[in-house]
């Protein structure tokens, strides 16, 4: 079984900040309705590892029996030690001996959930809520059990009930916001995220992760709701950033995610948010320093332009695929002499595919050049060559000659797969002599295969660099 750290993708002994960062990243990716089992696993791991600061202290009624008190102490001790299986066995035995008293039933429900018996946990907390309808803690735990079980509709109602009873814990509000968004209630989700921000603002250092995540959520909802709440999200973000300047340097990765979503929403408004973006950038400079702020800003600006290009109906899937292929890894702009054999082959592969579609796709590159200049840089050199060449056929044969030579050692090219008629089948005439086509006797060496030279390294790290 994976450890809690492994579930969150962390090294053993990760600190609380790293635990929170991993949790908030994963629960947005694996939502309760789309991936209920994975969501439950992630949340349980987080609950196990977090400090538990601010958790309500509960008092329970149990049978007035010395052995019952001893069993409850044993359950609580094992629970604090995260020995959940032993604690569950003790809780089950206590219920068999003394019946479904409040204390034993509460821990039974918690421990069933922590041991991934979410269906049984739901039943235990349903009983508790029926027995003690005025206790907000049980209403909250029932809502969380519904959510982790994947009962989105029931969770939505249970969260609302616990909220009406006064539950305002930050983690509860965050889970409720996730559930509302999944149920299509963006307005309530937006309002709940604002409550998370209000609750966490009293101690920004302690709740910096939740505050960054909540503001990211606000702008994601602005995208989904068509931007009706954008002014409120902007006002909240500027207030937060002005007060969070002292802590920004520790949360560079999380700021990247926030700024990406902020810029995406604002760029979708057609340049009307320039003043707001300037203010955000000024706060970033104060918190990170000019160099880091500019690097983060430009990195996200490039991402936004790529996203905008991907949404542009005038740009074909062929061009988008070529862009993605070229920018994966080292990209097009890397110096020729520093490219590996595989990178040079991939570059030729894309060039030949573009050449085959030329000049029909010329107008698309003109759109990219004028509206997405950062993206155009990836293609610029070769497009200029195509514009200036006097013979496309001559250029094709020149590129194919090198491509065919490399293809003897490298696999994975798309050119002949896409344009099989271009593969030369006949014998080659060279200097007046007819040569037989080269037939390879040994299988090609893949980039991750051991190098044939016997060095013990992968081919791409050894002879494949040549």
C-alpha positions in Angstrom: 0.0 0.0 0.0 1.3 3.5 -0.8 2.2 5.8 2.0 0.4 9.1 2.4 3.4 10.9 1.1 3.5 8.7 -2.0 -0.2 9.4 -2.7 0.5 13.1 -2.8 3.6 12.6 -4.9 5.9 13.8 -2.1 9.2 12.6 -0.5 8.9 11.2 3.0 9.1 14.0 5.6 7.8 16.8 3.3 6.9 19.9 5.3 3.4 21.3 5.8 3.7 23.8 2.9 4.7 21.1 0.5 1.8 18.9 1.7 -0.7 21.7 1.2 0.7 22.6 -2.2 0.4 19.0 -3.4 -3.1 18.6 -2.0 -4.6 21.7 -3.6 -3.0 20.9 -6.9 -4.3 17.3 -6.9 -7.9 18.0 -5.7 -8.4 20.4 -8.6 -7.2 17.8 -11.0 -9.1 14.8 -9.6 -12.5 16.2 -8.7 -15.0 14.1 -6.6 -17.5 13.5 -9.3 -15.0 12.7 -12.1 -12.5 10.6 -10.0 -14.2 9.9 -6.6 -11.8 7.1 -5.5 -8.7 9.1 -6.4 -10.2 12.2 -4.7 -10.9 10.2 -1.6 -7.4 8.8 -1.5 -5.9 12.3 -1.9 -8.0 13.9 0.8 -7.4 11.1 3.2 -3.6 11.4 2.7 -3.9 15.1 3.3 -6.0 14.7 6.4 -3.5 12.1 7.8 -0.5 14.4 7.2 -1.7 17.8 8.1 -1.2 19.2 11.6 -4.9 19.3 12.5 -4.6 22.9 13.7 -7.9 24.5 14.5 -9.9 21.2 14.6 -12.8 21.3 17.0 -12.4 19.5 20.4 -15.3 17.2 20.8 -16.8 15.6 23.9 -18.7 12.3 23.6 -21.1 10.3 25.5 -20.1 6.6 26.0 -21.4 3.9 28.4 -20.4 4.5 32.0 -18.1 1.5 32.1 -14.3 1.6 32.9 -13.6 -0.8 30.0 -15.5 1.4 27.6 -13.4 4.4 28.6 -10.3 2.4 28.2 -11.3 1.3 24.7 -12.1 5.0 23.7 -8.6 6.1 24.9 -7.1 3.3 22.9 -9.0 4.3 19.8 -8.0 8.0 20.2 -4.3 7.1 20.8 -4.2 4.9 17.7 -6.0 7.5 15.7 -3.4 10.2 16.7 -0.6 7.8 15.8 -2.3 7.2 12.3 -2.6 3.5 13.1 -6.0 3.5 11.5 -6.5 -0.3 10.9 -6.0 -1.2 14.6 -8.1 1.8 15.7 -10.9 0.6 13.4 -10.8 -2.9 14.8 -11.0 -1.5 18.3 -13.9 0.8 17.3 -15.8 -2.2 15.7 -15.3 -4.3 18.9 -16.5 -1.4 21.1 -19.7 -1.0 19.0 -20.3 -4.8 19.3 -19.8 -4.7 23.1 -21.5 -1.4 24.0 -23.7 -0.6 21.1 -23.7 2.5 18.8 -23.0 5.1 21.4 -22.0 8.6 20.3 -18.2 8.4 20.8 -17.7 4.9 19.3 -20.0 5.6 16.3 -18.1 8.9 15.6 -14.7 7.2 15.5 -16.1 4.2 13.6 -17.3 6.6 10.8 -14.0 8.4 10.7 -11.9 5.2 10.7 -14.1 3.6 8.1 -13.4 6.5 5.8 -9.7 6.5 6.6 -9.5 2.8 5.7 -11.4 3.5 2.4 -14.7 2.1 3.5 -16.5 5.3 2.4 -19.9 3.5 2.0 -19.8 2.3 5.6 -18.6 5.7 6.8 -21.7 7.3 5.1 -24.0 4.9 7.0 -22.3 5.6 10.3 -22.5 9.4 10.0 -26.1 9.2 8.8 -26.9 7.4 12.0 -25.1 10.1 14.0 -26.8 12.9 12.2 -30.2 11.3 12.9 -29.3 10.8 16.6 -27.8 14.2 17.1 -29.3 16.5 14.5 -28.0 19.7 16.2 -24.3 18.8 16.2 -22.6 20.5 13.3 -19.4 18.3 13.4 -21.5 15.3 12.4 -23.3 17.1 9.7 -19.9 18.3 8.3 -18.4 14.7 8.4 -21.5 13.3 6.6 -21.0 15.9 3.8 -17.4 14.9 3.4 -18.2 11.2 3.4 -20.8 11.8 0.7 -18.3 13.8 -1.3 -15.6 11.1 -1.0 -18.1 8.4 -1.8 -18.9 10.2 -5.0 -22.5 11.1 -4.0 -22.3 14.6 -5.4 -26.0 15.5 -5.1 -26.3 14.3 -1.5 -23.0 16.0 -0.6 -24.3 19.3 -2.0 -27.4 19.1 0.3 -25.3 18.0 3.3 -22.7 20.7 2.9 -25.5 23.3 2.7 -27.0 21.9 5.9 -23.7 22.0 7.8 -23.0 25.5 6.4 -26.4 26.7 7.7 -25.6 25.3 11.1 -22.5 27.5 11.2 -19.6 25.4 10.0 -16.9 27.8 8.6 -13.7 25.8 8.8 -11.4 26.7 5.8 -11.0 23.2 4.6 -14.8 22.6 4.8 -15.5 25.8 2.8 -12.9 24.8 0.2 -14.5 21.3 -0.2 -17.9 22.8 -0.4 -16.7 25.2 -3.1 -15.4 22.2 -5.1 -18.7 20.4 -4.7 -20.7 23.5 -5.8 -18.6 23.9 -8.9 -19.0 20.2 -9.8 -22.8 20.6 -9.4 -22.9 23.6 -11.7 -23.5 26.2 -8.9 -20.8 28.6 -9.9 -22.3 31.5 -8.0 -22.2 29.7 -4.6 -18.8 28.3 -5.4 -17.5 31.9 -6.0 -19.1 33.1 -2.8 -17.5 30.3 -0.8 -14.1 31.0 -2.2 -14.5 34.6 -1.1 -15.3 33.2 2.4 -12.1 31.1 2.3 -10.2 34.3 1.5 -11.9 36.2 4.3 -11.2 33.4 6.8 -7.6 33.0 5.8 -6.8 36.7 5.6 -6.4 37.0 9.4 -3.2 34.9 9.2 -1.8 35.1 5.6 1.4 33.4 6.5 -0.4 30.3 7.9 -3.0 30.2 5.1 -1.0 31.5 2.1 -1.5 28.3 0.2 -5.3 28.3 0.6 -5.5 32.0 -0.3 -3.5 31.5 -3.5 -5.6 28.5 -4.4 -8.9 30.3 -3.6 -7.9 33.3 -5.8 -6.9 30.9 -8.6 -10.4 29.4 -8.2 -12.1 32.8 -8.5 -10.5 33.4 -11.9 -11.2 29.9 -13.1 -14.8 30.5 -12.3 -14.7 33.8 -14.1 -13.7 31.9 -17.2 -16.5 29.4 -16.8 -19.1 32.0 -15.9 -18.3 34.4 -18.7 -16.5 36.9 -16.5 -19.6 38.3 -14.8 -17.8 38.3 -11.4 -14.5 39.6 -12.7 -14.5 42.9 -11.0 -15.0 41.3 -7.6 -12.2 38.8 -8.3 -9.9 41.6 -9.4 -10.6 43.7 -6.3 -10.0 40.7 -4.0 -6.8 39.8 -5.7 -5.2 43.3 -5.6 -6.0 43.6 -1.9 -4.5 40.1 -1.2 -1.4 40.8 -3.2 -0.7 44.1 -1.5 -0.8 42.3 1.9 1.0 39.1 0.8 4.1 40.8 -0.6 6.3 39.5 2.3 5.4 35.9 1.7 5.4 35.7 -2.1 9.0 34.5 -2.6 8.2 31.2 -0.9 5.3 30.4 -3.2 6.7 31.0 -6.7 5.2 27.8 -8.2 1.7 28.6 -6.8 1.9 32.2 -8.0 2.7 30.9 -11.5 -0.6 29.0 -11.6 -2.5 32.1 -10.3 -0.9 34.5 -12.8 -1.6 32.1 -15.7 -5.3 32.1 -14.9 -5.4 35.8 -14.3 -3.7 36.6 -17.6 -5.9 34.2 -19.5 -9.1 35.8 -18.3 -7.7 39.4 -18.9 -6.4 38.6 -22.3 -9.8 37.2 -23.2 -11.2 40.7 -22.5 -9.3 42.1 -25.5 -6.8 44.4 -23.8 -9.2 46.3 -21.6 -7.5 45.1 -18.3 -4.1 46.7 -18.9 -4.3 48.9 -15.7 -5.2 45.9 -13.5 -2.4 43.7 -15.0 0.1 46.6 -14.4 -0.9 46.7 -10.8 -0.6 42.9 -10.4 2.9 43.1 -12.0 4.0 45.9 -9.6 3.0 43.7 -6.6 5.0 40.8 -8.1 8.1 43.0 -8.4 7.8 44.0 -4.8 7.4 40.4 -3.6 9.8 38.6 -6.0 12.2 41.3 -7.2 12.2 42.6 -10.8 14.1 39.8 -12.4 12.0 36.9 -11.0 8.8 38.9 -11.6 9.6 39.6 -15.2 10.6 36.0 -15.8 7.4 34.7 -14.4 5.4 37.3 -16.3 6.9 36.6 -19.7 6.7 32.8 -19.1 3.0 33.1 -18.6 2.5 35.6 -21.3 3.9 33.1 -23.8 1.6 30.4 -22.4 -1.4 32.7 -22.8 -0.5 33.4 -26.4 -0.2 29.7 -27.1 -3.6 29.1 -25.5 -5.1 32.0 -27.5 -3.6 30.5 -30.7 -5.0 27.1 -29.9 -8.5 28.7 -29.6 -8.2 30.5 -32.9 -10.4 28.7 -35.4 -8.2 30.1 -38.3 -5.3 28.0 -37.2 -5.4 24.3 -38.4 -4.8 21.3 -36.2 -1.8 20.5 -38.5 -0.1 23.8 -37.5 -0.9 23.4 -33.8 0.4 19.8 -33.8 3.6 21.0 -35.5 4.0 23.7 -32.9 3.5 21.3 -30.0 5.9 18.8 -31.6 8.6 21.4 -32.0 8.3 23.1 -28.6 8.3 19.8 -26.7 11.7 19.6 -25.1 14.4 21.8 -26.6 12.3 23.5 -29.3 13.3 24.8 -32.7 15.6 27.6 -31.6 18.3 25.4 -30.1 21.7 25.8 -31.8 22.3 23.1 -34.5 25.6 21.9 -33.1 24.0 21.3 -29.6 21.1 19.2 -30.9 21.0 15.4 -30.6 20.5 13.2 -33.5 16.9 12.7 -32.5 16.3 16.4 -32.2 17.7 17.0 -35.7 15.6 14.2 -37.1 12.4 15.6 -35.5 13.1 19.1 -36.9 13.6 17.7 -40.4 10.4 15.6 -40.0 8.3 18.7 -39.2 10.0 20.8 -41.9 9.1 18.3 -44.6 5.5 18.0 -43.4 5.1 21.8 -43.6 6.7 21.9 -47.0 4.2 19.4 -48.3 1.3 21.7 -47.2 2.9 24.8 -48.6 1.7 27.3 -50.0 -1.9 26.4 -48.9 -1.0 27.1 -45.2 0.9 30.3 -45.9 -2.0 32.5 -44.7 -2.1 30.7 -41.4 1.6 31.6 -40.7 0.8 35.2 -41.6 -1.9 35.2 -38.9 0.6 33.7 -36.4 3.3 36.2 -37.4 1.1 39.2 -36.8 -1.1 38.1 -33.8 1.1 35.5 -32.0 4.7 36.7 -32.6 6.2 34.6 -29.7 4.8 31.5 -31.3 5.9 32.6 -34.8 9.5 32.6 -33.7 9.4 28.8 -33.6 8.6 28.6 -37.3 10.2 31.9 -38.6 13.5 30.6 -40.0 12.0 27.9 -42.1 9.0 29.9 -43.3 11.4 32.6 -44.5 13.3 29.9 -46.4 10.1 28.7 -48.0 9.2 32.2 -49.0 12.5 32.8 -50.7 13.2 29.5 -52.3 12.9 29.3 -56.1 12.2 25.5 -56.2 10.2 23.7 -53.6 11.1 20.4 -55.3 14.8 21.1 -55.0 14.4 22.0 -51.3 12.3 18.9 -50.6 15.0 16.6 -52.2 17.7 18.3 -50.3 15.9 17.8 -46.9 14.9 14.3 -47.8 18.4 13.3 -48.5 19.5 14.1 -45.0 16.2 12.7 -43.6 16.6 9.4 -45.3 20.2 9.1 -44.0 19.0 9.7 -40.4 16.0 7.5 -40.8 18.4 4.5 -41.0 19.2 5.0 -37.3 16.2 6.8 -35.9 12.6 5.7 -35.7 9.3 7.6 -35.0 9.2 10.0 -38.0 5.8 11.1 -39.3 6.7 12.3 -42.7 6.5 9.0 -44.7 3.6 7.9 -42.6 1.7 11.0 -43.6 3.0 11.1 -47.2 3.9 7.5 -48.2 4.1 8.4 -51.9 7.2 10.5 -51.2 9.3 7.5 -50.1 11.9 6.7 -52.8 11.5 3.0 -53.8 13.6 2.9 -57.0 17.4 2.4 -57.2 19.4 5.5 -56.7 21.5 7.0 -59.6 24.7 8.5 -58.2 27.5 9.8 -60.5 26.2 7.8 -63.4 26.1 4.5 -61.5 23.0 2.7 -60.3 23.2 1.8 -56.7 21.0 -0.8 -54.8 19.0 0.7 -52.0 20.6 0.4 -48.6 19.1 -2.5 -46.6 19.7 -2.4 -42.9 20.7 -5.7 -41.4 20.3 -4.8 -37.8 17.3 -3.3 -36.1 17.2 0.5 -35.4 18.4 1.7 -32.1 15.8 3.6 -30.1 16.8 6.7 -28.2 16.2 5.0 -24.8 17.9 1.7 -25.8 21.4 0.8 -24.5 24.1 2.2 -26.8 25.6 -0.5 -29.2 29.1 0.8 -28.3 28.9 -1.0 -25.0 29.2 2.1 -22.8 26.2 1.1 -20.7 24.6 4.5 -21.3 21.3 5.1 -23.2 21.9 5.7 -26.9 20.6 9.3 -26.7 23.2 10.1 -24.0 26.0 8.5 -25.9 26.5 8.0 -29.6 23.1 9.4 -30.3 24.5 12.9 -29.5 26.6 12.8 -32.5 
